[in-house]
Coordinates of C-alpha atoms and ligand atoms in Angstrom, one line a residue:
M1 CA 0.0 0.0 0.0
R2 CA 1.2 3.5 -0.9
L3 CA 0.1 5.8 1.8
V4 CA 0.8 9.4 2.7
L5 CA 0.5 10.7 6.3
L6 CA -0.5 14.4 6.6
G7 CA -0.5 16.4 9.8
A8 CA 1.0 19.5 11.4
P9 CA 4.3 19.4 13.2
G10 CA 3.6 17.7 16.5
S11 CA 0.6 15.8 15.2
G12 CA 2.3 12.4 15.7
K13 CA 3.0 11.6 12.1
G14 CA 6.5 10.3 12.7
T15 CA 5.5 8.1 15.7
Q16 CA 2.5 6.6 13.9
A17 CA 4.4 6.1 10.7
T18 CA 7.0 4.0 12.6
R19 CA 4.2 1.7 13.9
L20 CA 2.5 1.6 10.6
K21 CA 5.6 0.5 8.8
D22 CA 5.8 -2.6 11.0
Y23 CA 2.1 -3.3 10.5
L24 CA 2.1 -2.8 6.7
Q25 CA 5.6 -4.2 6.2
V26 CA 6.5 -1.3 3.9
P27 CA 9.3 1.3 4.4
H28 CA 8.7 4.6 6.2
I29 CA 10.0 7.5 4.2
S30 CA 10.3 10.6 6.3
T31 CA 11.7 13.6 4.4
G32 CA 12.6 15.3 7.7
D33 CA 14.7 12.2 8.6
L34 CA 16.3 12.1 5.2
L35 CA 17.2 15.8 5.6
R36 CA 18.5 15.3 9.1
A37 CA 20.7 12.4 7.9
E38 CA 22.2 14.8 5.3
V39 CA 22.8 17.4 7.9
A40 CA 24.4 14.9 10.2
A41 CA 26.6 13.6 7.4
G42 CA 27.7 17.1 6.6
S43 CA 27.0 16.6 2.8
P44 CA 26.7 19.7 0.6
L45 CA 22.9 19.2 0.6
G46 CA 22.9 18.9 4.4
L47 CA 25.0 22.1 4.7
E48 CA 22.5 23.9 2.6
A49 CA 19.5 22.6 4.4
K50 CA 20.8 23.0 8.0
A51 CA 20.0 26.7 8.6
I52 CA 16.8 26.5 6.6
M53 CA 15.5 23.7 8.8
A54 CA 16.6 25.4 12.0
R55 CA 14.6 28.5 11.1
G56 CA 11.5 26.3 10.3
D57 CA 11.4 27.2 6.6
L58 CA 10.9 24.7 3.8
V59 CA 13.9 23.4 2.0
S60 CA 13.6 23.9 -1.8
D61 CA 11.1 21.8 -3.8
A62 CA 13.9 20.8 -6.2
I63 CA 16.1 19.4 -3.5
L64 CA 13.2 17.5 -2.0
L65 CA 12.0 16.1 -5.3
G66 CA 15.5 14.8 -6.1
M67 CA 15.8 13.2 -2.7
L68 CA 12.4 11.6 -3.0
E69 CA 12.9 10.3 -6.5
E70 CA 16.1 8.7 -5.4
R71 CA 14.5 7.1 -2.4
L72 CA 11.4 5.8 -4.4
S73 CA 13.7 4.3 -7.0
R74 CA 15.0 1.8 -4.5
A75 CA 13.7 -1.8 -4.7
D76 CA 12.2 -1.8 -1.1
T77 CA 9.4 0.5 -2.2
A78 CA 8.0 -2.0 -4.8
G79 CA 5.4 -3.2 -2.3
G80 CA 4.5 0.3 -1.2
F81 CA 5.6 2.9 1.3
I82 CA 4.5 5.3 4.0
L83 CA 5.4 8.9 3.1
D84 CA 5.8 11.3 6.1
G85 CA 6.6 15.0 5.6
Y86 CA 6.0 15.2 1.9
P87 CA 4.2 16.7 0.1
R88 CA 4.2 20.0 2.1
N89 CA 2.8 22.3 -0.6
L90 CA 0.7 22.0 -3.8
A91 CA 3.8 22.1 -6.0
Q92 CA 5.2 19.1 -4.2
A93 CA 1.9 17.3 -4.3
S94 CA 1.6 17.7 -8.1
A95 CA 5.3 16.7 -8.6
L96 CA 4.7 13.6 -6.5
G97 CA 1.5 12.8 -8.4
A98 CA 3.4 13.1 -11.7
L99 CA 6.3 11.0 -10.4
L100 CA 4.0 8.2 -9.2
A101 CA 2.0 8.3 -12.4
R102 CA 5.2 7.9 -14.4
I103 CA 6.1 4.8 -12.5
G104 CA 2.5 3.5 -12.6
Q105 CA 2.2 3.5 -8.8
P106 CA -0.4 6.0 -7.8
M107 CA -1.0 6.9 -4.1
D108 CA -3.6 4.7 -2.6
C109 CA -4.6 6.9 0.3
A110 CA -3.9 9.9 2.4
V111 CA -4.4 10.0 6.2
Q112 CA -4.6 13.3 7.9
L113 CA -3.9 13.3 11.7
D114 CA -6.1 16.0 13.1
V115 CA -4.8 17.8 16.3
D116 CA -5.7 21.3 17.4
N117 CA -3.1 24.0 17.5
E118 CA -2.9 24.5 21.2
L119 CA -2.1 20.8 21.8
L120 CA 0.5 20.8 18.9
V121 CA 2.4 23.6 20.6
E122 CA 2.3 21.8 23.9
R123 CA 3.5 18.5 22.4
I124 CA 6.4 20.1 20.6
A125 CA 7.4 21.9 23.8
G126 CA 7.6 18.4 25.5
R127 CA 9.5 17.0 22.5
A128 CA 12.0 19.9 22.6
K129 CA 12.9 19.0 26.1
A130 CA 13.2 15.2 25.4
E131 CA 14.9 15.3 22.0
G132 CA 16.6 18.7 21.7
R133 CA 15.8 19.0 18.0
A134 CA 17.4 22.2 16.6
D135 CA 14.1 23.3 15.1
D136 CA 11.9 22.8 18.1
N137 CA 12.6 26.4 19.4
P138 CA 9.5 28.6 19.9
E139 CA 10.2 30.8 16.8
S140 CA 10.8 27.9 14.5
V141 CA 7.7 26.1 15.8
R142 CA 5.5 29.2 15.2
K143 CA 6.8 29.4 11.6
R144 CA 6.3 25.7 10.9
L145 CA 2.7 25.8 12.2
A146 CA 2.1 28.9 10.0
I147 CA 3.6 27.2 6.9
Y148 CA 1.5 24.2 7.6
A149 CA -1.7 26.3 7.7
Q150 CA -0.8 28.3 4.6
Q151 CA 0.9 25.8 2.4
T152 CA 0.2 22.2 3.6
A153 CA -3.5 22.5 4.4
P154 CA -4.2 22.9 0.7
V155 CA -2.5 19.5 0.2
V156 CA -5.2 18.0 2.4
D157 CA -7.8 19.4 0.0
Y158 CA -5.8 18.1 -3.0
Y159 CA -6.2 14.5 -1.7
R160 CA -9.8 15.1 -0.6
Q161 CA -10.7 16.1 -4.1
Q162 CA -9.1 12.9 -5.4
G163 CA -11.3 10.9 -3.0
K164 CA -8.2 9.6 -1.2
L165 CA -8.4 11.4 2.1
T166 CA -9.4 10.1 5.5
V167 CA -9.2 12.3 8.5
V168 CA -8.2 10.6 11.8
D169 CA -8.6 12.2 15.2
G170 CA -5.0 12.5 16.4
V171 CA -5.9 13.2 20.1
G172 CA -5.6 10.3 22.5
T173 CA -3.1 7.7 23.4
L174 CA -0.6 6.4 20.8
D175 CA -2.6 3.1 20.8
D176 CA -5.9 4.8 20.3
V177 CA -4.7 6.9 17.4
F178 CA -2.9 3.8 15.8
K179 CA -6.2 1.8 16.0
R180 CA -8.1 4.7 14.3
I181 CA -5.6 4.8 11.5
I182 CA -5.8 1.0 11.0
E183 CA -9.6 1.2 10.9
A184 CA -9.4 4.2 8.5
I185 CA -7.2 2.4 6.0
A186 CA -8.8 -1.0 6.2
P187 CA -11.2 -0.4 3.3
V188 CA -8.3 0.6 1.1
R189 CA -6.2 -2.4 2.1
E190 CA -9.1 -4.7 1.1
V191 CA -9.4 -3.2 -2.4
G192 CA -5.6 -3.1 -2.9
Ligands
LIG201 P1 7.9 18.6 11.6 O1 6.8 18.0 10.7 O2 7.8 18.2 13.0 O3 8.1 20.0 11.3 P2 9.8 17.1 9.9 O4 10.8 16.2 10.4 O5 8.8 16.5 9.0 O6 9.2 17.8 11.2 O7 10.6 18.3 9.1 C1 11.6 19.1 9.6 C2 12.0 20.1 8.6 O8 12.6 19.5 7.5 C3 10.9 21.1 8.1 O9 10.6 22.1 9.0 C4 11.6 21.5 6.8 O10 12.6 22.5 7.0 C5 12.3 20.3 6.3 N1 11.4 19.5 5.4 C6 11.0 18.2 5.7 N2 10.2 17.8 4.7 C7 10.2 18.8 3.7 C8 9.5 19.0 2.5 N3 8.7 18.1 2.0 N4 9.7 20.2 1.9 C9 10.5 21.1 2.4 N5 11.1 21.0 3.5 C10 11.0 19.9 4.2

């Protein structure tokens, strides 16, 4: 199954994607993780992305598309994948649509994790303490939430218009939310 997880920073996408990958037995592709690996490796791309990410801005569409094309060309994605952190704007959504159409593997479904803004801010503050991510400072968090509302929310509508969207309540325990996701994608799994 080819699935994209949508949700604001702090919505729990990454955590749920990790669980889903075990459940669905497909790779979890997180563009944030791919970028952080580049930063950690000190590659030219990582050097370019580092400051942009720390500010909470989006890294360029061209860089992301190149990274994603490379990742999706690997053999382990033949049986599907879970995409987390991409697409983040409409240009990325249509680039992804074109890429998947070209390889004859359209997206099966999009799951949006719905969590209200106040709780997002609270969760990221908790994560900042626990993980010390460079972009979990208050200014960067504000910017990421604003970019989500302005640029990523339209991506939710993009998948809704294609009839591929299911919205899942992202508030509750990790188990609760995971169960809801499994229930939400069950009809798609049966068809696929
Ligand atoms: P979060 O969703 O909590 O903000 P991510 O790990 O998904 O965290 O992303 C961290 C940062 O990586 C983003 O703020 C952005 O700078 C960069 N990034 C990740 N995915 C993309 C993307 N699809 N397009 C542009 N930048 C991205």
